[in-house]
mmCIF file of C-alpha atoms in Angstrom:
data_model
loop_
_atom_site.group_PDB
_atom_site.id
_atom_site.type_symbol
_atom_site.label_atom_id
_atom_site.label_comp_id
_atom_site.label_asym_id
_atom_site.label_seq_id
_atom_site.Cartn_x
_atom_site.Cartn_y
_atom_site.Cartn_z
ATOM 1 C CA MET N 13 186.065 215.640 65.711
ATOM 2 C CA ASP N 14 188.371 214.508 63.479
ATOM 3 C CA LYS N 15 188.494 210.722 64.726
ATOM 4 C CA PHE N 16 192.305 210.387 63.859
ATOM 5 C CA SER N 17 193.003 213.573 65.582
ATOM 6 C CA ASN N 18 192.029 211.541 68.890
ATOM 7 C CA PRO N 19 195.170 210.717 71.070
ATOM 8 C CA ASP N 20 193.615 208.263 73.187
ATOM 9 C CA LEU N 21 191.912 206.421 70.060
ATOM 10 C CA LEU N 22 195.250 205.946 68.368
ATOM 11 C CA GLN N 23 196.667 204.316 71.337
ATOM 12 C CA ASP N 24 193.693 202.031 72.344
ATOM 13 C CA ASP N 25 194.820 198.811 71.152
ATOM 14 C CA SER N 26 190.965 197.144 71.448
ATOM 15 C CA TYR N 27 190.584 199.387 68.456
ATOM 16 C CA LEU N 28 192.762 197.593 66.412
ATOM 17 C CA HIS N 29 190.373 194.692 65.970
ATOM 18 C CA ASN N 30 188.133 197.128 63.698
ATOM 19 C CA LEU N 31 190.588 198.087 61.141
ATOM 20 C CA THR N 32 191.572 194.650 59.561
ATOM 21 C CA ALA N 33 190.130 193.844 56.012
ATOM 22 C CA ALA N 34 187.240 191.852 57.158
ATOM 23 C CA ASN N 35 185.854 194.767 59.742
ATOM 24 C CA THR N 36 186.631 197.942 58.060
ATOM 25 C CA SER N 37 183.415 197.910 56.335
ATOM 26 C CA SER N 38 181.497 197.623 59.691
ATOM 27 C CA VAL N 39 183.195 200.882 61.173
ATOM 28 C CA ALA N 40 181.351 204.490 60.059
ATOM 29 C CA PHE N 41 184.711 206.564 59.976
ATOM 30 C CA THR N 42 184.647 209.752 57.926
ATOM 31 C CA PRO N 43 187.265 209.648 54.855
ATOM 32 C CA MET N 44 190.433 211.413 55.400
ATOM 33 C CA LEU N 45 190.252 213.102 51.800
ATOM 34 C CA PRO N 46 187.880 213.343 48.875
ATOM 35 C CA SER N 47 187.095 210.066 47.364
ATOM 36 C CA VAL N 48 188.598 211.642 43.747
ATOM 37 C CA MET N 49 191.431 212.850 45.095
ATOM 38 C CA ASP N 50 192.565 209.239 47.225
ATOM 39 C CA LYS N 51 191.843 207.490 44.045
ATOM 40 C CA SER N 52 194.054 210.114 42.114
ATOM 41 C CA ILE N 53 196.845 209.902 44.878
ATOM 42 C CA ASN N 54 197.002 206.300 44.707
ATOM 43 C CA ILE N 55 197.080 205.907 40.745
ATOM 44 C CA ALA N 56 199.960 208.710 40.763
ATOM 45 C CA LEU N 57 202.008 206.610 43.238
ATOM 46 C CA ILE N 58 201.391 203.667 41.402
ATOM 47 C CA ILE N 59 202.580 204.908 38.128
ATOM 48 C CA VAL N 60 205.575 207.112 39.713
ATOM 49 C CA LEU N 61 206.749 203.628 41.523
ATOM 50 C CA PHE N 62 207.091 201.915 38.027
ATOM 51 C CA ILE N 63 208.944 204.630 36.844
ATOM 52 C CA THR N 64 211.176 204.855 39.380
ATOM 53 C CA MET N 65 211.815 201.245 39.531
ATOM 54 C CA VAL N 66 212.204 201.004 35.867
ATOM 55 C CA SER N 67 214.926 203.594 36.432
ATOM 56 C CA LEU N 68 216.215 201.785 39.091
ATOM 57 C CA GLY N 69 216.796 198.537 37.000
ATOM 58 C CA CYS N 70 218.267 200.937 34.383
ATOM 59 C CA THR N 71 221.148 201.383 36.997
ATOM 60 C CA MET N 72 221.668 197.615 37.493
ATOM 61 C CA GLU N 73 224.181 196.053 35.224
ATOM 62 C CA VAL N 74 224.052 191.685 34.966
ATOM 63 C CA SER N 75 227.972 191.827 35.043
ATOM 64 C CA LYS N 76 228.217 193.563 38.192
ATOM 65 C CA ILE N 77 225.370 191.595 39.916
ATOM 66 C CA LYS N 78 227.028 188.172 38.998
ATOM 67 C CA HIS N 79 230.824 189.801 40.292
ATOM 68 C CA HIS N 80 229.433 190.765 43.621
ATOM 69 C CA ILE N 81 227.361 187.158 43.602
ATOM 70 C CA MET N 82 230.294 185.286 43.117
ATOM 71 C CA LYS N 83 232.166 187.376 46.237
ATOM 72 C CA PRO N 84 229.110 188.166 48.168
ATOM 73 C CA LYS N 85 230.928 189.264 51.369
ATOM 74 C CA GLY N 86 229.836 192.910 50.937
ATOM 75 C CA VAL N 87 226.241 192.084 49.899
ATOM 76 C CA LEU N 88 225.553 189.405 52.569
ATOM 77 C CA ILE N 89 226.678 192.256 55.227
ATOM 78 C CA ALA N 90 224.512 194.740 53.490
ATOM 79 C CA VAL N 91 221.074 192.220 53.473
ATOM 80 C CA VAL N 92 222.337 191.819 57.297
ATOM 81 C CA ALA N 93 222.467 195.625 58.297
ATOM 82 C CA GLN N 94 219.104 196.181 55.968
ATOM 83 C CA TYR N 95 216.830 193.505 57.126
ATOM 84 C CA GLY N 96 218.363 193.296 60.376
ATOM 85 C CA VAL N 97 218.986 196.705 61.877
ATOM 86 C CA MET N 98 216.195 198.829 60.698
ATOM 87 C CA PRO N 99 213.276 196.352 61.293
ATOM 88 C CA LEU N 100 214.871 195.765 64.697
ATOM 89 C CA THR N 101 215.051 199.726 65.256
ATOM 90 C CA ALA N 102 211.400 200.348 64.055
ATOM 91 C CA PHE N 103 209.883 197.437 66.557
ATOM 92 C CA CYS N 104 211.985 199.000 69.546
ATOM 93 C CA PHE N 105 210.570 202.593 68.824
ATOM 94 C CA ALA N 106 207.217 201.156 68.681
ATOM 95 C CA LYS N 107 207.729 199.576 72.018
ATOM 96 C CA VAL N 108 209.628 202.642 73.730
ATOM 97 C CA PHE N 109 207.468 204.850 72.993
ATOM 98 C CA GLN N 110 204.210 202.867 72.994
ATOM 99 C CA LEU N 111 202.658 203.943 69.916
ATOM 100 C CA GLY N 112 198.893 203.323 68.980
ATOM 101 C CA PRO N 113 198.172 199.853 66.850
ATOM 102 C CA ILE N 114 197.992 201.880 63.461
ATOM 103 C CA ALA N 115 201.156 204.241 64.051
ATOM 104 C CA THR N 116 202.962 200.667 65.321
ATOM 105 C CA VAL N 117 202.172 199.060 61.703
ATOM 106 C CA THR N 118 203.059 202.376 59.175
ATOM 107 C CA VAL N 119 206.298 202.654 61.437
ATOM 108 C CA LEU N 120 207.038 198.535 61.112
ATOM 109 C CA ILE N 121 205.999 198.670 57.321
ATOM 110 C CA CYS N 122 208.744 201.355 56.597
ATOM 111 C CA GLY N 123 211.227 199.937 58.882
ATOM 112 C CA CYS N 124 211.115 196.875 56.856
ATOM 113 C CA CYS N 125 211.171 198.289 53.297
ATOM 114 C CA PRO N 126 213.965 197.601 51.128
ATOM 115 C CA GLY N 127 216.739 199.957 50.192
ATOM 116 C CA GLY N 128 215.930 202.880 47.553
ATOM 117 C CA SER N 129 217.456 204.838 44.393
ATOM 118 C CA LEU N 130 218.115 207.537 46.567
ATOM 119 C CA SER N 131 220.729 205.534 48.447
ATOM 120 C CA ASN N 132 222.577 205.251 45.292
ATOM 121 C CA LEU N 133 222.431 208.457 44.589
ATOM 122 C CA LEU N 134 223.791 209.235 48.286
ATOM 123 C CA ALA N 135 226.417 206.723 47.913
ATOM 124 C CA LEU N 136 227.545 208.069 44.851
ATOM 125 C CA ALA N 137 227.966 211.587 46.516
ATOM 126 C CA LEU N 138 229.571 210.489 49.348
ATOM 127 C CA GLN N 139 232.446 208.463 46.430
ATOM 128 C CA GLY N 140 231.327 205.137 47.442
ATOM 129 C CA ASP N 141 231.243 201.503 45.939
ATOM 130 C CA MET N 142 228.717 202.124 43.221
ATOM 131 C CA ASN N 143 228.575 198.521 41.794
ATOM 132 C CA LEU N 144 227.857 197.428 45.531
ATOM 133 C CA SER N 145 225.494 200.322 45.802
ATOM 134 C CA ILE N 146 223.726 198.821 42.880
ATOM 135 C CA VAL N 147 223.912 195.027 43.334
ATOM 136 C CA MET N 148 222.806 195.936 47.260
ATOM 137 C CA THR N 149 219.481 197.920 46.427
ATOM 138 C CA THR N 150 218.735 194.907 43.604
ATOM 139 C CA CYS N 151 219.308 191.969 46.291
ATOM 140 C CA SER N 152 217.393 194.234 49.272
ATOM 141 C CA THR N 153 214.393 194.748 46.799
ATOM 142 C CA VAL N 154 214.173 191.032 45.425
ATOM 143 C CA LEU N 155 214.812 189.720 49.056
ATOM 144 C CA ALA N 156 211.623 192.204 50.293
ATOM 145 C CA LEU N 157 209.427 189.542 48.647
ATOM 146 C CA ALA N 158 210.055 187.184 51.169
ATOM 147 C CA MET N 159 211.611 189.192 54.164
ATOM 148 C CA MET N 160 209.199 191.942 54.279
ATOM 149 C CA PRO N 161 205.971 189.866 54.843
ATOM 150 C CA LEU N 162 208.076 187.396 57.275
ATOM 151 C CA LEU N 163 209.434 190.544 59.541
ATOM 152 C CA LEU N 164 206.172 191.976 59.497
ATOM 153 C CA TYR N 165 204.677 188.939 61.064
ATOM 154 C CA LEU N 166 207.370 188.343 63.206
ATOM 155 C CA TYR N 167 207.546 191.652 65.045
ATOM 156 C CA CYS N 168 203.535 191.752 64.975
ATOM 157 C CA GLN N 169 203.769 188.765 67.258
ATOM 158 C CA GLY N 170 204.922 191.193 70.104
ATOM 159 C CA PHE N 171 201.893 193.757 70.332
ATOM 160 C CA THR N 172 198.784 192.744 71.308
ATOM 161 C CA ASN N 173 195.986 192.506 68.544
ATOM 162 C CA LEU N 174 198.018 192.986 65.522
ATOM 163 C CA GLN N 175 199.086 189.615 64.329
ATOM 164 C CA ASN N 176 196.067 190.372 61.929
ATOM 165 C CA ALA N 177 196.506 193.750 61.684
ATOM 166 C CA VAL N 178 199.105 193.752 58.412
ATOM 167 C CA PRO N 179 197.536 192.649 55.048
ATOM 168 C CA TYR N 180 200.135 190.380 53.946
ATOM 169 C CA VAL N 181 198.516 189.283 50.394
ATOM 170 C CA ASP N 182 198.314 192.767 49.416
ATOM 171 C CA ILE N 183 201.964 193.629 50.233
ATOM 172 C CA ILE N 184 203.269 190.694 48.582
ATOM 173 C CA ILE N 185 201.339 191.139 45.241
ATOM 174 C CA GLY N 186 202.535 194.865 45.549
ATOM 175 C CA LEU N 187 206.120 193.555 46.072
ATOM 176 C CA VAL N 188 206.107 191.353 42.865
ATOM 177 C CA LEU N 189 204.763 194.180 40.715
ATOM 178 C CA ILE N 190 207.727 196.304 41.873
ATOM 179 C CA LEU N 191 209.659 193.527 40.203
ATOM 180 C CA ILE N 192 208.093 193.694 36.933
ATOM 181 C CA PRO N 193 209.102 197.430 36.133
ATOM 182 C CA CYS N 194 212.604 196.913 37.555
ATOM 183 C CA GLY N 195 213.152 193.517 35.585
ATOM 184 C CA ILE N 196 212.012 196.056 32.287
ATOM 185 C CA GLY N 197 214.591 198.704 33.613
ATOM 186 C CA ILE N 198 217.275 195.544 33.754
ATOM 187 C CA LEU N 199 216.384 194.356 29.882
ATOM 188 C CA ILE N 200 216.722 198.274 28.729
ATOM 189 C CA ASN N 201 220.121 198.690 30.087
ATOM 190 C CA TYR N 202 221.307 195.325 28.694
ATOM 191 C CA TYR N 203 219.636 195.430 25.015
ATOM 192 C CA ARG N 204 219.317 199.437 24.747
ATOM 193 C CA PRO N 205 222.210 201.047 26.973
ATOM 194 C CA GLN N 206 222.120 204.374 25.489
ATOM 195 C CA TYR N 207 218.726 205.231 26.617
ATOM 196 C CA SER N 208 219.586 204.226 30.439
ATOM 197 C CA ASN N 209 220.820 207.630 31.597
ATOM 198 C CA ILE N 210 218.124 209.136 30.334
ATOM 199 C CA ILE N 211 215.592 207.213 31.833
ATOM 200 C CA THR N 212 217.052 207.497 34.940
ATOM 201 C CA LYS N 213 217.283 211.235 35.270
ATOM 202 C CA VAL N 214 213.834 211.380 34.161
ATOM 203 C CA GLY N 215 212.725 209.183 36.658
ATOM 204 C CA ILE N 216 214.469 210.847 39.459
ATOM 205 C CA SER N 217 212.998 214.140 38.371
ATOM 206 C CA ILE N 218 209.332 212.627 38.483
ATOM 207 C CA LEU N 219 209.788 210.990 41.727
ATOM 208 C CA MET N 220 211.042 214.163 43.425
ATOM 209 C CA ALA N 221 208.246 216.294 41.715
ATOM 210 C CA ALA N 222 205.837 213.899 42.524
ATOM 211 C CA VAL N 223 206.657 213.700 45.988
ATOM 212 C CA VAL N 224 206.434 217.272 46.824
ATOM 213 C CA VAL N 225 203.029 217.629 44.596
ATOM 214 C CA ILE N 226 201.254 214.911 46.653
ATOM 215 C CA GLY N 227 202.578 215.669 49.804
ATOM 216 C CA ILE N 228 200.747 219.093 49.099
ATOM 217 C CA LEU N 229 197.669 217.519 47.957
ATOM 218 C CA VAL N 230 197.652 215.541 50.983
ATOM 219 C CA SER N 231 198.671 218.072 53.534
ATOM 220 C CA VAL N 232 195.816 220.216 51.942
ATOM 221 C CA GLY N 233 193.320 217.677 52.116
ATOM 222 C CA ILE N 234 193.972 216.535 55.697
ATOM 223 C CA GLY N 235 194.203 219.757 57.420
ATOM 224 C CA ASP N 236 194.661 219.904 61.116
ATOM 225 C CA SER N 237 194.986 216.148 61.311
ATOM 226 C CA ILE N 238 198.380 216.354 59.947
ATOM 227 C CA LEU N 239 199.514 216.617 64.102
ATOM 228 C CA ALA N 240 199.217 212.886 64.498
ATOM 229 C CA VAL N 241 201.816 212.450 62.214
ATOM 230 C CA LEU N 242 204.114 215.028 63.986
ATOM 231 C CA SER N 243 203.509 213.965 67.799
ATOM 232 C CA PRO N 244 206.664 214.051 69.267
ATOM 233 C CA GLN N 245 207.276 210.260 69.315
ATOM 234 C CA LEU N 246 206.759 209.788 65.491
ATOM 235 C CA MET N 247 208.889 212.633 65.079
ATOM 236 C CA ALA N 248 211.537 211.225 67.363
ATOM 237 C CA THR N 249 210.998 207.807 65.396
ATOM 238 C CA ALA N 250 211.622 209.250 61.741
ATOM 239 C CA ALA N 251 214.391 211.608 62.946
ATOM 240 C CA LEU N 252 216.266 208.634 64.743
ATOM 241 C CA MET N 253 215.240 205.808 62.281
ATOM 242 C CA PRO N 254 217.935 206.813 59.382
ATOM 243 C CA LEU N 255 220.468 208.137 61.776
ATOM 244 C CA ILE N 256 220.764 204.780 63.407
ATOM 245 C CA GLY N 257 220.828 202.496 59.977
ATOM 246 C CA TYR N 258 223.568 205.012 59.148
ATOM 247 C CA THR N 259 225.379 204.210 62.089
ATOM 248 C CA PHE N 260 225.229 200.697 62.550
ATOM 249 C CA GLY N 261 225.688 200.462 58.542
ATOM 250 C CA TYR N 262 229.005 201.628 58.984
ATOM 251 C CA ILE N 263 229.947 199.730 62.198
ATOM 252 C CA LEU N 264 228.586 196.431 61.005
ATOM 253 C CA SER N 265 230.415 196.650 57.767
ATOM 254 C CA SER N 266 234.154 197.928 59.872
ATOM 255 C CA ILE N 267 233.827 194.685 62.335
ATOM 256 C CA PHE N 268 233.824 192.794 59.049
ATOM 257 C CA SER N 269 236.756 195.457 57.529
ATOM 258 C CA LEU N 270 235.439 196.127 54.346
ATOM 259 C CA SER N 271 236.859 199.204 52.911
ATOM 260 C CA GLN N 272 236.422 202.813 53.395
ATOM 261 C CA SER N 273 234.195 203.216 50.425
ATOM 262 C CA GLU N 274 232.265 199.964 50.819
ATOM 263 C CA ARG N 275 231.476 200.988 54.289
ATOM 264 C CA ARG N 276 230.096 204.319 53.387
ATOM 265 C CA THR N 277 227.905 202.147 50.939
ATOM 266 C CA VAL N 278 226.552 200.033 53.573
ATOM 267 C CA ALA N 279 225.775 202.941 55.750
ATOM 268 C CA MET N 280 223.517 204.485 53.240
ATOM 269 C CA GLU N 281 221.952 201.348 51.815
ATOM 270 C CA THR N 282 221.057 200.668 55.826
ATOM 271 C CA GLY N 283 219.621 203.873 56.328
ATOM 272 C CA CYS N 284 217.810 204.949 53.272
ATOM 273 C CA GLN N 285 214.343 203.250 52.983
ATOM 274 C CA ASN N 286 212.566 202.901 49.554
ATOM 275 C CA ILE N 287 210.123 205.907 50.737
ATOM 276 C CA GLN N 288 207.950 205.441 47.684
ATOM 277 C CA LEU N 289 207.519 201.905 47.813
ATOM 278 C CA CYS N 290 206.241 202.278 51.688
ATOM 279 C CA LEU N 291 204.025 205.041 50.760
ATOM 280 C CA THR N 292 202.837 202.947 47.726
ATOM 281 C CA ILE N 293 201.817 199.870 50.293
ATOM 282 C CA LEU N 294 199.831 202.298 52.792
ATOM 283 C CA LYS N 295 198.068 203.412 50.472
ATOM 284 C CA VAL N 296 197.205 200.486 48.126
ATOM 285 C CA ALA N 297 196.882 198.016 51.100
ATOM 286 C CA PHE N 298 194.889 200.067 53.403
ATOM 287 C CA ALA N 299 191.797 201.908 53.131
ATOM 288 C CA PRO N 300 192.205 205.856 53.876
ATOM 289 C CA GLU N 301 190.067 205.926 56.718
ATOM 290 C CA VAL N 302 192.308 203.460 58.620
ATOM 291 C CA MET N 303 195.124 204.969 57.638
ATOM 292 C CA GLY N 304 194.288 209.117 58.036
ATOM 293 C CA PRO N 305 197.005 211.162 58.345
ATOM 294 C CA LEU N 306 200.026 208.536 59.093
ATOM 295 C CA PHE N 307 200.025 208.136 55.554
ATOM 296 C CA LEU N 308 202.102 211.200 56.261
ATOM 297 C CA PHE N 309 205.100 209.467 58.457
ATOM 298 C CA PRO N 310 207.241 208.099 55.298
ATOM 299 C CA MET N 311 207.461 211.744 53.616
ATOM 300 C CA VAL N 312 208.479 213.091 57.621
ATOM 301 C CA TYR N 313 211.131 210.065 57.484
ATOM 302 C CA ALA N 314 212.039 210.984 54.326
ATOM 303 C CA CYS N 315 212.757 214.437 55.012
ATOM 304 C CA PHE N 316 215.022 213.596 58.276
ATOM 305 C CA GLN N 317 216.761 210.753 55.689
ATOM 306 C CA LEU N 318 217.771 213.413 53.327
ATOM 307 C CA MET N 319 218.957 216.231 55.942
ATOM 308 C CA GLU N 320 220.860 213.751 57.854
ATOM 309 C CA ALA N 321 222.524 212.354 54.737
ATOM 310 C CA ALA N 322 223.481 215.877 53.760
ATOM 311 C CA VAL N 323 225.047 216.127 57.208
ATOM 312 C CA LEU N 324 227.209 213.495 56.900
ATOM 313 C CA LEU N 325 228.305 214.543 53.532
ATOM 314 C CA VAL N 326 229.260 217.615 54.554
ATOM 315 C CA LEU N 327 231.284 216.242 57.399
ATOM 316 C CA PHE N 328 232.515 213.653 54.617
ATOM 317 C CA ARG N 329 233.659 216.449 52.355
ATOM 318 C CA CYS N 330 235.067 218.405 55.274
ATOM 319 C CA HIS N 331 237.290 215.507 56.403
ATOM 320 C CA GLN N 332 238.440 214.718 52.997
ATOM 321 C CA ARG N 333 239.770 218.660 52.489
ATOM 322 C CA PHE N 334 241.311 218.597 55.674
ATOM 323 C CA CYS N 335 243.285 215.253 55.268
ATOM 324 C CA ALA N 336 243.982 216.676 51.975
ATOM 325 C CA LYS N 337 245.951 219.929 53.290
ATOM 326 C CA LYS N 338 247.691 217.781 55.966
ATOM 327 C CA LYS N 339 249.271 215.348 52.812
ATOM 328 C CA GLU N 340 250.250 218.970 51.038
ATOM 329 C CA THR N 341 253.830 219.000 51.436
ATOM 330 C CA TYR N 342 256.297 222.382 50.589
ATOM 331 C CA GLN N 343 257.560 222.225 47.053
ATOM 332 C CA PRO N 344 260.815 224.299 47.323
ATOM 333 C CA ALA N 345 261.206 226.896 43.919
ATOM 334 C CA ALA N 346 263.690 225.277 41.728
ATOM 335 C CA SER N 347 266.922 226.655 42.213
ATOM 336 C CA THR N 348 269.002 228.233 39.558
ATOM 337 C CA ASP N 349 272.520 227.131 38.519
ATOM 338 C CA PRO N 350 275.065 229.673 39.408
ATOM 339 C CA SER N 351 277.187 228.408 36.601
ATOM 340 C CA ALA N 352 274.911 229.284 33.991
#
């Protein structure tokens, strides 16, 4: 029987000691995927993340970054929401649902990830402040280098035997590497802005296609073990985390009197995690026999993230149309001059 399809094993805290990098080699697990497929997926994820981060960098303009650095109110609120609300939400769900050790680490890493390029698209669709959105994504990505390891370390203290379960060095190396293509994108946008739109569109297209293809390949390779990811606790976590991020991002920015467009922007930036970064970290930093089907959790999260954002977008458009109708006034037809 597949070890990861056994819920008792996933909930056993004492089992975690055998999952650290030092002890992984001593545990006889059956790999979840064929080694060739697993290596191919790892390479594909790294390539896709590189292209995505270059595309993200191409949306960043030095002048806009400087403007928001000089007036950092919106960015500071967004950073507090991103690295305050989401990691705390992940921690609370792991506690409330009593998730197993591997599932807890997976959810925490997802919650501690910075905002991704998807938030920029959603902010655009909701007529948000695009300058703020891009600067927020930039800042959260750069800050992730320090914030992700720090937050993971702090929140892991709340769980038995989780202190040594997170490969901090591998995560830091991964974060440093994603800043390089992001910097390349910024340089392209600065020196060759005519290519930025093309690179951004190509990058987003490749990202969408890769998520679908990799999801299918992994699902076929894992088979019935995907039920471990689709457990009620993890499904509820994946569904509620982005919704809480959207809600609290909007509330927090409202408390500090940001404009309506900035509030929508902060909401999207808070609820949207960098899923491709989360996937890459889980695949590269953890052995496949350790992660098992929980590697698919970020994809489940991404589905709920998109569906809930789509609902918010529909509500926003309906609100706009309703308000526009209320503002319409009856314009009487021009009367003819009787003396004519």
